[in-house]
């Protein structure tokens, strides 16, 4: 369940689209890189508790389950994303017994993420500087409470993470460790304009 | 390499343009506007350079009224990384000329260090075909206009094939340079939904001509805008004799 070139909605403008802001309907390059990394480095996720923050189409959740994560907390504020993830699990014969679905908005709500997971996944979440700031502040709070929590980010070099002027504007100090840089295959660059590679980072706020 | 692409919001190429009753211009209210087609081609080329890893960043710039922002969002959706809107009010926009745009871009380029500028060869509203040439002049940069092909030639030069009256002309230009895009350079991509969605949040900076020390003082005055003369019907003649006498009648031959 993703919108591809074969769908009429591929050429739609946002107001023509029947479902609002369908981020879940696309397999973003940052998400693709993160998913690839999880599948290639399964041992880092086996028996761990994982949180997929902004699961979208659910690719990273599926990868985490496949890698043998103990539990996967699959979180997206859009119910359609959770639905798409469930459909994609079924389509790919991925069992959902270890997945907990949640549409809680942890950036806004008083509800805390508890227990704090061993690893948190963010696939292509940094495309808006203000939104990135909110996420960074949440990640920092979580990592302060649990310094061993790993933060894995997949990103194709969008401006909030990639450019110093925007990182400075966000104003949250962090370090990023480049884990891998995947060149993007032709069909991805044809769909997502201006990108030629996507990277996976580990972020450190403390 | 950092690439600057100039884009202009113009009346859409498919619209049947109507002259205003007072003959001061054309009707623009409630008329569909889009990115100048040659600018789409310029932008497409820049994004392709980025995808081939020849360019590192593509910045789109537009000098125009508030609505030019839509054109810049389209540029971002096509793959530009960020946009700069040099905003003028509607009245000033009407009297802005290529020389003003060229001056603004020259100042912008001095400040922000670009390696390549790609513009559409001309806007389809004024057909001026001046901005690129003037800009190259102000910057004292090499220029390659009416490009139908752009290839890197080492890391310091570009090989540009140009469409000229006699055919094709291939030149080597040293970077930094100004290039204008002609029709056959490429076929621009469509702004698709996923790209429109994430482009909404790409950086768009607002500036004014004053920020670049430029005053929009027109050097030309539009005296009258009128429809082209209605094409007269021709006359059919039966034979060469009739043709010759008709031509003599009209004074075309002695």
Coordinates of C-alpha atoms in Angstrom, one line a residue, chain B residues 52-205:
Chain B
X52 CA 24.7 13.1 -11.0
X53 CA 26.6 14.5 -8.1
X54 CA 28.1 17.2 -10.3
X55 CA 26.2 19.9 -8.3
X56 CA 26.0 19.9 -4.6
X57 CA 23.1 22.4 -4.1
X58 CA 20.4 23.9 -6.3
X59 CA 18.9 27.2 -5.3
X60 CA 15.8 28.7 -7.1
X61 CA 15.3 32.4 -7.1
X62 CA 12.4 34.5 -8.4
X63 CA 11.9 38.3 -8.5
X64 CA 8.2 39.0 -8.5
X65 CA 5.1 39.7 -6.6
X66 CA 3.7 37.6 -3.6
X67 CA 2.4 34.9 -6.0
X68 CA 5.9 34.1 -7.2
X69 CA 6.1 32.1 -4.0
X70 CA 3.9 29.4 -5.7
X71 CA 6.4 29.2 -8.5
X72 CA 9.2 28.8 -6.0
X73 CA 7.3 26.0 -4.2
X74 CA 7.0 24.2 -7.5
X75 CA 10.8 24.6 -8.0
X76 CA 11.3 23.1 -4.6
X77 CA 8.9 20.2 -5.5
X78 CA 10.9 19.6 -8.6
X79 CA 14.1 19.1 -6.6
X80 CA 15.6 22.5 -5.7
X81 CA 17.0 22.5 -2.2
X82 CA 16.0 26.0 -1.2
X83 CA 14.4 29.1 -2.6
X84 CA 14.9 32.9 -2.5
X85 CA 12.0 35.2 -3.2
X86 CA 12.9 38.7 -4.0
X87 CA 9.5 40.3 -3.4
X88 CA 8.1 43.4 -5.1
X89 CA 4.6 44.8 -5.0
X90 CA 2.3 44.2 -7.9
X91 CA 2.8 47.7 -9.4
X92 CA 6.6 47.4 -9.3
X93 CA 6.4 43.9 -10.8
X94 CA 4.7 45.3 -13.8
X95 CA 7.6 47.7 -14.5
X96 CA 10.5 45.4 -13.6
X97 CA 12.9 44.9 -16.5
X98 CA 15.6 42.3 -17.2
X99 CA 18.3 44.7 -16.2
X100 CA 16.8 45.0 -12.7
X101 CA 16.6 41.2 -12.3
X102 CA 20.2 40.9 -13.7
X103 CA 21.4 43.5 -11.2
X104 CA 19.7 41.7 -8.3
X105 CA 21.0 38.3 -9.3
X106 CA 24.5 39.7 -9.7
X107 CA 24.5 41.1 -6.1
X108 CA 23.0 37.8 -4.8
X109 CA 25.7 35.8 -6.5
X110 CA 28.5 38.0 -5.2
X111 CA 27.1 37.5 -1.6
X112 CA 26.4 33.8 -1.8
X113 CA 29.0 32.4 -4.2
X114 CA 27.5 30.3 -6.9
X115 CA 29.4 28.4 -9.5
X116 CA 26.8 28.2 -12.2
X117 CA 23.7 30.1 -13.1
X118 CA 21.1 28.6 -15.3
X119 CA 18.2 30.7 -16.6
X120 CA 15.5 30.1 -19.1
X121 CA 16.5 31.7 -22.4
X122 CA 13.6 34.1 -22.3
X123 CA 10.3 34.6 -20.6
X124 CA 7.2 33.9 -22.6
X125 CA 5.6 37.1 -21.6
X126 CA 8.2 39.6 -22.6
X127 CA 10.3 37.4 -24.9
X128 CA 13.2 39.7 -23.8
X129 CA 16.1 37.2 -23.9
X130 CA 18.3 39.6 -22.0
X131 CA 18.6 38.6 -18.3
X132 CA 21.3 35.9 -18.8
X133 CA 23.4 38.0 -21.1
X134 CA 23.3 41.1 -18.9
X135 CA 24.0 39.0 -15.8
X136 CA 27.1 37.5 -17.4
X137 CA 28.1 41.1 -18.3
X138 CA 27.7 42.4 -14.7
X139 CA 29.6 39.4 -13.3
X140 CA 32.1 39.4 -16.0
X141 CA 31.5 35.7 -16.4
X142 CA 31.5 33.5 -19.5
X143 CA 28.1 32.9 -21.0
X144 CA 26.6 30.1 -23.1
X145 CA 23.1 30.9 -24.2
X146 CA 20.4 28.7 -25.9
X147 CA 22.0 25.6 -24.5
X148 CA 20.6 22.3 -25.8
X149 CA 23.3 20.2 -24.0
X150 CA 25.5 20.7 -21.0
X151 CA 28.3 18.3 -20.1
X152 CA 31.1 18.7 -17.6
X153 CA 34.6 19.1 -19.0
X154 CA 36.9 18.3 -16.2
X155 CA 36.0 20.0 -12.9
X156 CA 36.7 23.5 -14.1
X157 CA 34.8 23.7 -17.4
X158 CA 31.6 22.9 -19.1
X159 CA 31.0 21.8 -22.7
X160 CA 27.9 23.5 -23.9
X161 CA 26.1 22.8 -27.2
X162 CA 24.1 25.8 -28.3
X163 CA 21.2 26.2 -30.8
X164 CA 22.0 29.0 -33.2
X165 CA 20.5 30.0 -36.5
X166 CA 23.0 28.1 -38.6
X167 CA 22.8 24.9 -36.6
X168 CA 24.7 23.9 -33.5
X169 CA 27.6 25.5 -31.8
X170 CA 29.7 23.7 -29.1
X171 CA 31.8 25.7 -26.8
X172 CA 33.8 25.2 -23.7
X173 CA 33.2 27.6 -20.9
X174 CA 35.2 28.1 -17.7
X175 CA 33.3 28.0 -14.4
X176 CA 31.7 30.1 -13.0
X177 CA 29.4 30.7 -15.9
X178 CA 25.9 31.8 -16.9
X179 CA 23.9 29.5 -19.1
X180 CA 20.5 29.9 -20.6
X181 CA 18.3 26.9 -21.4
X182 CA 16.7 26.3 -24.8
X183 CA 13.8 24.0 -25.5
X184 CA 15.7 20.9 -26.4
X185 CA 18.0 20.8 -23.4
X186 CA 15.7 18.4 -21.6
X187 CA 12.1 17.4 -20.8
X188 CA 11.3 18.7 -17.3
X189 CA 9.9 16.4 -14.6
X190 CA 6.4 16.8 -13.0
X191 CA 6.1 17.9 -9.4
X192 CA 4.7 14.7 -7.9
X193 CA 2.8 14.3 -4.7
X194 CA 5.6 13.0 -2.5
X195 CA 7.9 15.8 -3.6
X196 CA 5.2 18.5 -3.2
X197 CA 4.6 17.2 0.3
X198 CA 8.2 17.4 1.5
X199 CA 8.9 20.6 -0.5
X200 CA 6.4 22.5 1.6
X201 CA 9.0 22.6 4.4
X202 CA 12.1 23.4 2.3
X203 CA 13.6 26.7 3.2
X204 CA 12.2 29.8 1.4
X205 CA 14.0 33.1 2.2

